[in-house]
Short mmCIF file of C-alpha atoms and ligand atoms in Angstrom, two decimals:
data_model
loop_
_atom_site.label_atom_id
_atom_site.label_comp_id
_atom_site.label_asym_id
_atom_site.label_seq_id
_atom_site.Cartn_x
_atom_site.Cartn_y
_atom_site.Cartn_z
CA HIS P 1 -38.15 46.95 -67.77
CA PRO P 2 -39.85 44.74 -70.61
CA PRO P 3 -40.01 40.84 -69.77
CA VAL P 4 -37.78 39.01 -71.68
CA SER P 5 -39.71 38.21 -75.06
CA GLN P 6 -40.43 33.80 -75.46
CA LEU P 7 -37.78 34.67 -78.93
CA GLU P 8 -35.17 35.56 -77.07
CA GLU P 9 -36.21 33.04 -73.25
CA THR P 10 -35.38 29.59 -75.53
CA SER P 11 -32.43 30.91 -77.16
CA LEU P 12 -31.13 31.43 -73.73
CA LEU P 13 -32.49 28.36 -72.37
CA ARG P 14 -30.85 26.48 -75.47
CA ARG P 15 -27.76 28.26 -74.72
CA ALA P 16 -27.69 27.12 -71.02
CA ASP P 17 -28.66 23.39 -72.11
CA CYS P 18 -25.50 23.65 -74.98
CA ARG P 19 -23.45 24.91 -72.50
CA SER P 20 -23.92 22.87 -69.91
CA LYS P 21 -24.21 19.15 -71.12
CA GLY P 22 -21.72 19.96 -73.92
CA GLY P 23 -17.81 20.00 -73.90
CA ALA P 24 -18.07 23.75 -72.97
CA SER P 25 -18.06 22.21 -69.20
CA GLY P 26 -19.80 25.07 -67.80
CA PHE P 27 -21.60 24.37 -64.38
CA LYS P 28 -24.76 25.96 -62.78
CA VAL P 29 -24.03 28.10 -60.28
CA ALA P 30 -26.71 30.27 -57.20
CA ILE P 31 -26.22 33.33 -55.27
CA LEU P 32 -28.20 33.45 -52.08
CA GLY P 33 -28.55 36.74 -51.00
CA ALA P 34 -27.08 38.38 -54.35
CA ALA P 35 -28.38 41.41 -53.64
CA GLY P 36 -26.06 41.83 -51.07
CA GLY P 37 -23.37 43.93 -49.85
CA ILE P 38 -20.41 40.60 -50.85
CA GLY P 39 -23.93 38.98 -53.03
CA GLN P 40 -23.84 42.04 -56.27
CA PRO P 41 -20.16 41.92 -56.93
CA LEU P 42 -19.46 38.00 -55.87
CA ALA P 43 -21.96 38.18 -59.25
CA LEU P 44 -20.19 40.05 -61.38
CA LEU P 45 -17.49 37.90 -60.50
CA MET P 46 -18.75 34.35 -61.57
CA LYS P 47 -20.85 35.56 -64.65
CA MET P 48 -17.16 36.66 -65.96
CA ASN P 49 -15.96 32.38 -65.39
CA PRO P 50 -15.72 31.03 -67.74
CA LEU P 51 -16.97 27.76 -66.16
CA VAL P 52 -19.78 28.74 -65.06
CA SER P 53 -22.29 28.00 -68.10
CA VAL P 54 -26.04 29.11 -65.33
CA LEU P 55 -26.36 31.41 -62.76
CA HIS P 56 -28.92 32.31 -60.42
CA LEU P 57 -29.66 35.06 -58.14
CA TYR P 58 -31.14 34.47 -55.23
CA ASP P 59 -32.30 36.75 -52.49
CA VAL P 60 -35.24 38.50 -50.02
CA VAL P 61 -34.68 41.86 -51.93
CA ASN P 62 -33.24 43.15 -55.45
CA ALA P 63 -33.25 40.35 -56.94
CA PRO P 64 -34.72 41.27 -59.78
CA GLY P 65 -32.57 44.31 -60.61
CA VAL P 66 -29.54 43.21 -60.51
CA THR P 67 -29.49 40.17 -62.19
CA ALA P 68 -31.50 42.83 -65.16
CA ASP P 69 -28.48 44.63 -64.52
CA ILE P 70 -25.33 41.86 -64.70
CA SER P 71 -27.14 39.70 -67.22
CA HIS P 72 -25.77 42.75 -69.54
CA MET P 73 -22.68 42.05 -69.63
CA ASN P 74 -21.53 39.55 -72.83
CA THR P 75 -19.94 36.99 -71.26
CA GLY P 76 -20.96 32.91 -71.52
CA ALA P 77 -23.15 32.45 -68.42
CA VAL P 78 -26.84 32.43 -68.71
CA VAL P 79 -28.81 34.43 -65.62
CA ARG P 80 -31.46 34.38 -64.19
CA GLY P 81 -32.89 36.02 -60.66
CA PHE P 82 -35.52 34.80 -57.96
CA LEU P 83 -36.73 36.71 -55.34
CA GLY P 84 -38.17 35.43 -52.27
CA GLN P 85 -38.72 32.62 -50.15
CA PRO P 86 -41.77 30.75 -52.68
CA GLN P 87 -38.76 31.42 -55.65
CA LEU P 88 -36.01 29.46 -53.72
CA GLU P 89 -36.48 26.35 -55.10
CA ASP P 90 -36.94 27.44 -58.56
CA ALA P 91 -33.41 28.73 -57.68
CA LEU P 92 -32.07 25.60 -56.54
CA ALA P 93 -32.62 22.99 -58.91
CA GLY P 94 -30.08 21.02 -60.95
CA MET P 95 -27.25 23.53 -59.21
CA ASP P 96 -23.93 22.12 -59.26
CA LEU P 97 -22.69 25.01 -56.56
CA VAL P 98 -24.13 27.22 -54.50
CA ILE P 99 -22.47 29.93 -52.71
CA ILE P 100 -23.75 31.43 -49.43
CA PRO P 101 -23.47 35.59 -48.45
CA ALA P 102 -26.98 36.10 -47.58
CA GLY P 103 -26.77 37.50 -43.35
CA VAL P 104 -26.31 40.68 -41.81
CA PRO P 105 -23.29 41.58 -41.41
CA ARG P 106 -20.74 43.43 -38.67
CA LYS P 107 -21.27 46.27 -37.35
CA PRO P 108 -18.69 48.17 -35.50
CA GLY P 109 -18.26 47.31 -31.95
CA MET P 110 -20.00 43.67 -32.86
CA THR P 111 -17.87 39.92 -32.97
CA ARG P 112 -18.70 37.81 -35.69
CA ASP P 113 -20.99 35.54 -32.61
CA ASP P 114 -23.33 38.64 -32.11
CA LEU P 115 -24.79 37.97 -35.72
CA PHE P 116 -25.52 33.85 -34.61
CA ASN P 117 -29.10 33.88 -34.38
CA ILE P 118 -29.63 36.30 -37.34
CA ASN P 119 -27.74 34.33 -39.73
CA ALA P 120 -28.67 30.70 -38.03
CA GLY P 121 -32.16 31.20 -38.75
CA ILE P 122 -31.52 32.08 -42.85
CA VAL P 123 -28.85 30.23 -43.42
CA LYS P 124 -31.49 26.66 -41.65
CA THR P 125 -33.97 27.77 -44.24
CA LEU P 126 -32.10 28.19 -47.38
CA CYS P 127 -30.17 24.88 -46.05
CA GLU P 128 -33.56 22.89 -46.30
CA GLY P 129 -34.15 24.16 -49.34
CA ILE P 130 -30.54 22.61 -50.63
CA VAL P 131 -31.93 19.40 -49.15
CA LYS P 132 -35.01 19.52 -51.62
CA CYS P 133 -33.78 20.37 -55.02
CA CYS P 134 -29.92 19.67 -55.06
CA PRO P 135 -29.09 17.50 -52.19
CA LYS P 136 -25.40 17.38 -54.47
CA ALA P 137 -24.08 20.48 -54.76
CA ILE P 138 -20.96 21.46 -53.45
CA VAL P 139 -22.49 24.09 -50.73
CA ASN P 140 -19.83 27.35 -49.78
CA LEU P 141 -20.82 28.68 -46.69
CA ILE P 142 -20.08 32.82 -46.26
CA SER P 143 -22.80 33.81 -43.20
CA ASN P 144 -20.95 34.09 -40.71
CA PRO P 145 -20.11 33.62 -37.45
CA VAL P 146 -18.29 30.62 -40.18
CA ASN P 147 -17.78 28.80 -36.93
CA SER P 148 -21.80 28.09 -36.34
CA THR P 149 -22.88 28.28 -39.49
CA VAL P 150 -21.22 25.31 -41.24
CA PRO P 151 -22.10 22.57 -37.72
CA ILE P 152 -25.96 24.48 -38.69
CA ALA P 153 -25.58 23.68 -42.08
CA ALA P 154 -24.30 20.43 -41.35
CA GLU P 155 -26.92 18.98 -38.84
CA VAL P 156 -29.39 20.65 -40.92
CA PHE P 157 -28.15 18.24 -43.98
CA LYS P 158 -27.77 15.21 -40.91
CA LYS P 159 -31.26 15.71 -40.28
CA ALA P 160 -32.63 15.21 -44.24
CA GLY P 161 -30.32 12.33 -44.28
CA THR P 162 -28.26 14.14 -46.92
CA TYR P 163 -24.83 14.94 -45.39
CA ASP P 164 -21.94 14.21 -46.96
CA SER P 165 -18.76 16.43 -45.38
CA LYS P 166 -16.90 16.56 -49.05
CA ARG P 167 -19.94 19.44 -50.07
CA LEU P 168 -19.30 21.70 -47.50
CA LEU P 169 -17.20 24.39 -47.30
CA GLY P 170 -16.72 27.12 -45.37
CA VAL P 171 -15.11 30.07 -46.26
CA THR P 172 -12.03 31.43 -44.72
CA MET P 173 -10.23 32.35 -48.22
CA LEU P 174 -10.84 36.00 -47.13
CA ASP P 175 -8.45 35.43 -44.13
CA VAL P 176 -5.50 33.90 -46.61
CA VAL P 177 -6.23 36.77 -49.17
CA ARG P 178 -5.65 39.41 -46.69
CA ALA P 179 -2.95 37.26 -45.17
CA ASN P 180 -1.02 36.40 -48.48
CA THR P 181 -1.30 40.75 -49.53
CA PHE P 182 0.31 41.85 -45.79
CA VAL P 183 2.85 39.63 -46.36
CA ALA P 184 3.71 40.71 -50.05
CA GLU P 185 3.44 44.44 -48.31
CA VAL P 186 6.43 43.51 -45.70
CA LEU P 187 8.50 41.47 -48.64
CA GLY P 188 8.42 43.95 -50.56
CA ILE P 189 6.99 41.10 -53.54
CA ASP P 190 4.42 40.90 -55.88
CA PRO P 191 1.26 39.75 -53.45
CA ARG P 192 0.40 37.17 -56.48
CA ASP P 193 3.47 35.17 -55.86
CA VAL P 194 2.52 34.03 -51.76
CA ASN P 195 0.58 31.30 -50.27
CA VAL P 196 0.00 32.07 -47.15
CA PRO P 197 -1.32 28.55 -45.72
CA VAL P 198 -4.27 29.92 -43.10
CA VAL P 199 -6.21 27.38 -40.39
CA GLY P 200 -7.97 26.90 -37.61
CA GLY P 201 -11.50 29.10 -38.21
CA HIS P 202 -12.94 32.26 -38.98
CA ALA P 203 -13.19 34.42 -36.04
CA GLY P 204 -10.03 36.68 -34.27
CA VAL P 205 -8.40 34.52 -32.22
CA THR P 206 -9.34 31.41 -33.91
CA ILE P 207 -7.34 33.18 -37.55
CA LEU P 208 -4.10 31.01 -37.30
CA PRO P 209 -1.88 32.10 -40.05
CA LEU P 210 1.45 29.46 -40.64
CA LEU P 211 3.75 32.10 -41.68
CA SER P 212 6.25 29.50 -41.37
CA GLN P 213 5.16 27.69 -43.98
CA VAL P 214 4.84 30.22 -46.68
CA SER P 215 5.01 30.15 -50.12
CA PRO P 216 7.60 31.09 -51.59
CA PRO P 217 9.81 30.45 -48.70
CA CYS P 218 11.26 33.23 -46.02
CA SER P 219 11.50 34.30 -42.16
CA PHE P 220 9.80 37.23 -40.46
CA THR P 221 11.55 38.75 -37.29
CA PRO P 222 9.51 38.16 -34.35
CA GLU P 223 7.67 41.76 -34.11
CA GLU P 224 6.85 41.15 -38.18
CA ILE P 225 5.73 37.82 -36.96
CA SER P 226 3.12 39.20 -34.47
CA TYR P 227 2.57 42.49 -36.72
CA LEU P 228 1.82 40.23 -39.47
CA THR P 229 -0.53 38.23 -36.58
CA ASP P 230 -2.33 41.00 -35.39
CA ARG P 231 -3.50 42.66 -38.66
CA ILE P 232 -4.74 38.64 -40.19
CA GLN P 233 -6.36 38.45 -37.47
CA ASN P 234 -8.21 41.75 -37.31
CA GLY P 235 -8.10 41.76 -41.46
CA GLY P 236 -12.46 42.00 -40.75
CA THR P 237 -12.07 44.43 -37.88
CA GLU P 238 -10.11 47.19 -39.79
CA VAL P 239 -12.62 46.91 -42.19
CA VAL P 240 -15.27 47.17 -40.21
CA GLU P 241 -14.56 50.51 -38.72
CA ALA P 242 -13.67 51.81 -41.35
CA LYS P 243 -16.84 51.67 -43.02
CA ALA P 244 -18.13 53.19 -39.97
CA GLY P 245 -21.29 51.71 -39.82
CA ALA P 246 -21.96 50.66 -43.38
CA GLY P 247 -21.21 47.22 -43.06
CA SER P 248 -18.17 44.80 -43.33
CA ALA P 249 -15.51 43.22 -46.19
CA THR P 250 -17.65 43.43 -49.26
CA LEU P 251 -15.22 43.97 -52.12
CA SER P 252 -11.99 41.82 -50.98
CA MET P 253 -14.33 39.10 -49.87
CA ALA P 254 -16.17 38.64 -53.24
CA PHE P 255 -13.00 38.64 -54.62
CA ALA P 256 -11.87 36.14 -52.43
CA ALA P 257 -15.20 34.15 -52.84
CA ALA P 258 -15.10 33.96 -56.83
CA LYS P 259 -11.52 32.97 -56.52
CA PHE P 260 -12.52 30.08 -53.87
CA ALA P 261 -15.57 28.66 -56.25
CA ASP P 262 -13.38 29.03 -59.00
CA ALA P 263 -11.06 26.60 -57.21
CA CYS P 264 -14.07 24.36 -56.04
CA LEU P 265 -15.22 24.20 -59.88
CA ARG P 266 -12.07 23.41 -60.91
CA GLY P 267 -11.76 20.66 -58.98
CA LEU P 268 -15.31 19.34 -60.23
CA ARG P 269 -13.98 19.65 -63.32
CA GLY P 270 -11.64 17.05 -62.47
CA ASP P 271 -8.14 19.37 -62.50
CA ALA P 272 -5.67 17.93 -60.81
CA GLY P 273 -3.79 18.99 -57.69
CA VAL P 274 -6.58 22.64 -56.59
CA VAL P 275 -5.83 23.30 -52.65
CA GLU P 276 -7.21 25.55 -51.01
CA CYS P 277 -8.17 26.48 -47.20
CA SER P 278 -11.64 26.06 -45.48
CA PHE P 279 -13.67 25.07 -42.74
CA VAL P 280 -14.66 21.58 -42.87
CA ALA P 281 -15.19 18.76 -41.23
CA SER P 282 -12.42 17.44 -39.82
CA GLN P 283 -9.66 14.62 -38.47
CA VAL P 284 -6.96 17.27 -38.61
CA THR P 285 -7.48 17.71 -34.77
CA GLU P 286 -9.51 16.29 -32.10
CA LEU P 287 -12.05 19.21 -32.83
CA PRO P 288 -14.79 18.25 -35.55
CA PHE P 289 -14.66 21.07 -37.84
CA PHE P 290 -11.33 22.83 -38.99
CA ALA P 291 -9.76 25.06 -41.38
CA SER P 292 -6.39 23.60 -43.35
CA LYS P 293 -5.34 23.03 -46.57
CA VAL P 294 -7.52 20.81 -48.32
CA ARG P 295 -7.22 19.33 -51.65
CA LEU P 296 -10.54 20.45 -54.23
CA GLY P 297 -11.30 17.07 -57.20
CA ARG P 298 -15.36 15.95 -58.90
CA PHE P 299 -16.62 15.15 -55.13
CA GLY P 300 -15.80 18.38 -53.44
CA VAL P 301 -13.14 17.79 -50.78
CA GLU P 302 -11.30 14.65 -51.68
CA GLU P 303 -8.48 15.66 -48.96
CA VAL P 304 -8.36 17.05 -45.57
CA LEU P 305 -4.24 17.91 -46.18
CA PRO P 306 -1.88 17.89 -42.30
CA LEU P 307 -1.46 20.94 -40.64
CA GLY P 308 2.82 20.15 -41.65
CA PRO P 309 4.98 21.71 -39.08
CA LEU P 310 4.93 24.12 -36.73
CA ASN P 311 6.72 26.49 -35.33
CA GLU P 312 6.22 27.27 -31.57
CA PHE P 313 4.89 30.52 -31.63
CA GLU P 314 2.27 28.28 -34.19
CA ARG P 315 1.66 25.56 -32.13
CA ALA P 316 0.74 28.01 -29.40
CA GLY P 317 -1.43 29.98 -31.07
CA LEU P 318 -2.68 26.73 -31.83
CA GLU P 319 -3.39 25.77 -28.73
CA LYS P 320 -5.69 29.44 -28.26
CA ALA P 321 -7.39 28.93 -31.48
CA LYS P 322 -8.51 25.04 -30.58
CA LYS P 323 -9.65 26.26 -27.16
CA GLU P 324 -11.75 28.76 -28.64
CA LEU P 325 -12.89 27.08 -30.70
CA SER P 326 -14.44 23.55 -29.12
CA SER P 327 -16.26 26.69 -25.90
CA TYR P 328 -17.33 28.59 -29.28
CA CYS P 329 -20.81 28.94 -29.71
CA GLN P 330 -20.53 26.10 -32.48
CA TRP P 331 -23.27 24.33 -31.14
CA ARG P 332 -25.53 26.78 -29.09
CA CYS P 333 -28.12 26.23 -31.92
CA LEU P 334 -28.52 22.67 -31.18
CA SER P 335 -29.56 23.25 -27.95
CA LEU P 336 -32.33 25.55 -29.40
CA PRO P 337 -35.99 23.59 -28.62
CA GLY P 338 -36.94 23.29 -31.69
CA PHE P 339 -34.36 24.97 -33.93
CA LEU P 340 -33.57 21.88 -35.83
P1 NAI S 1 -25.11 42.71 -46.82
O1 NAI S 1 -26.47 42.60 -45.57
O2 NAI S 1 -24.79 43.38 -47.53
O3 NAI S 1 -26.56 41.90 -48.01
C1 NAI S 1 -26.62 40.23 -47.79
C2 NAI S 1 -27.63 39.57 -48.06
O4 NAI S 1 -28.66 39.00 -48.09
C3 NAI S 1 -28.93 41.15 -48.09
O5 NAI S 1 -28.75 41.70 -49.90
C4 NAI S 1 -29.78 40.21 -47.50
O6 NAI S 1 -31.14 40.59 -48.36
C5 NAI S 1 -30.01 38.60 -48.02
N1 NAI S 1 -30.92 38.44 -47.26
C6 NAI S 1 -31.03 38.01 -45.94
N2 NAI S 1 -32.05 36.98 -45.23
C7 NAI S 1 -31.75 36.29 -46.26
C8 NAI S 1 -32.62 35.36 -46.86
N3 NAI S 1 -33.76 34.61 -46.19
N4 NAI S 1 -32.58 34.89 -47.67
C9 NAI S 1 -31.79 35.21 -48.77
N5 NAI S 1 -30.88 36.47 -48.98
C10 NAI S 1 -30.94 37.07 -47.80
O7 NAI S 1 -24.65 41.10 -45.94
P2 NAI S 1 -23.24 41.15 -46.27
O8 NAI S 1 -21.46 42.28 -46.57
O9 NAI S 1 -23.34 40.95 -48.15
O10 NAI S 1 -22.13 40.30 -46.09
C11 NAI S 1 -23.09 38.65 -46.16
C12 NAI S 1 -23.02 37.89 -44.70
O11 NAI S 1 -21.15 37.34 -45.21
C13 NAI S 1 -22.50 38.30 -43.16
O12 NAI S 1 -22.66 37.31 -42.23
C14 NAI S 1 -21.34 38.53 -43.27
O13 NAI S 1 -20.54 38.60 -42.06
C15 NAI S 1 -20.32 37.31 -43.73
N6 NAI S 1 -18.92 37.45 -44.60
C16 NAI S 1 -18.14 36.84 -44.24
C17 NAI S 1 -17.09 36.96 -44.80
C18 NAI S 1 -15.91 35.24 -44.59
O14 NAI S 1 -14.98 36.42 -44.28
N7 NAI S 1 -17.19 34.67 -44.37
C19 NAI S 1 -15.94 37.99 -44.62
C20 NAI S 1 -17.50 39.13 -45.09
C21 NAI S 1 -18.77 38.81 -44.20
#
């Protein structure tokens, strides 16, 4: 692959510079873990997003190949690749939004918690880079277990004195995407017309779909509620088992992450009424972090919305979710000597 010529380099930089300053409202976005199963299709989708002027693709393997490939798409965003820890700071400098799908995925028989020990260390290192190079960036954290990696990221930022809870968002959008699809199947309508709030966390019973608040308004039989709740909570395991050792959800996750990132960018641009579910620092319950609807704006999370009226089934589900979340390993990292 020939190196980018001086001429090309200058023209690419000029284009990026002019777009990020100009009325084209371009944002600078980095994907950390961009060569992975989620990272690659996510890079493709972000390269197609007209709100993105500069796209940085960072990974510890294969980043140059993925970058060369994606960069040939004739869409507006200028793409740059960064390989390995020595290039992390360049990958992050000046970014508006950092999306993190770095880490290992589940294999059959594993829970998201089993990933904790490896992914916690990866997330910590990447967040230390964010502290140094783009402390004001919005962070979309995908690496599992999200219920634990979000609190870890918060601690890294707190320790560095850069923490702002508005800018740290755990990505639970795939639970919403799945819920919309499965509910639409049951109702026999177009999944694009359905919106199911999913609250709590991002593992097992902590994933709580609020089927009484589905838009458009509808009602379900007890059997349908039990089927839908179970399928939404175990959608990830369904994919892990079908892939039989080849990883977890990547394509639907990339779709969900791109949708969520687009919502964050529209919020940053100043669009009104951008509301999505996310796992964030929260006072909606007594727990420090909780997923619920949030309103996105110029500074990230502008408002964490209340849960709204719950029926009896959902109130029982909420208690289970809270119990699980509070006994969770989310604080385990903090007791590891020297972890933070
Ligand atoms: P993958 O193994 O295909 O890709 C992970 C990528 O991260 C690899 O390219 C790897 O080289 C890279 N990586 C590893 N260490 C790194 C580091 N220190 N810095 C930068 N990059 C690094 O895994 P996949 O399927 O893309 O999943 C990634 C993560 O996303 C997993 O933790 C998985 O559990 C999680 N996930 C989260 C979901 C959610 O809803 N939030 C849904 C599905 C997966």
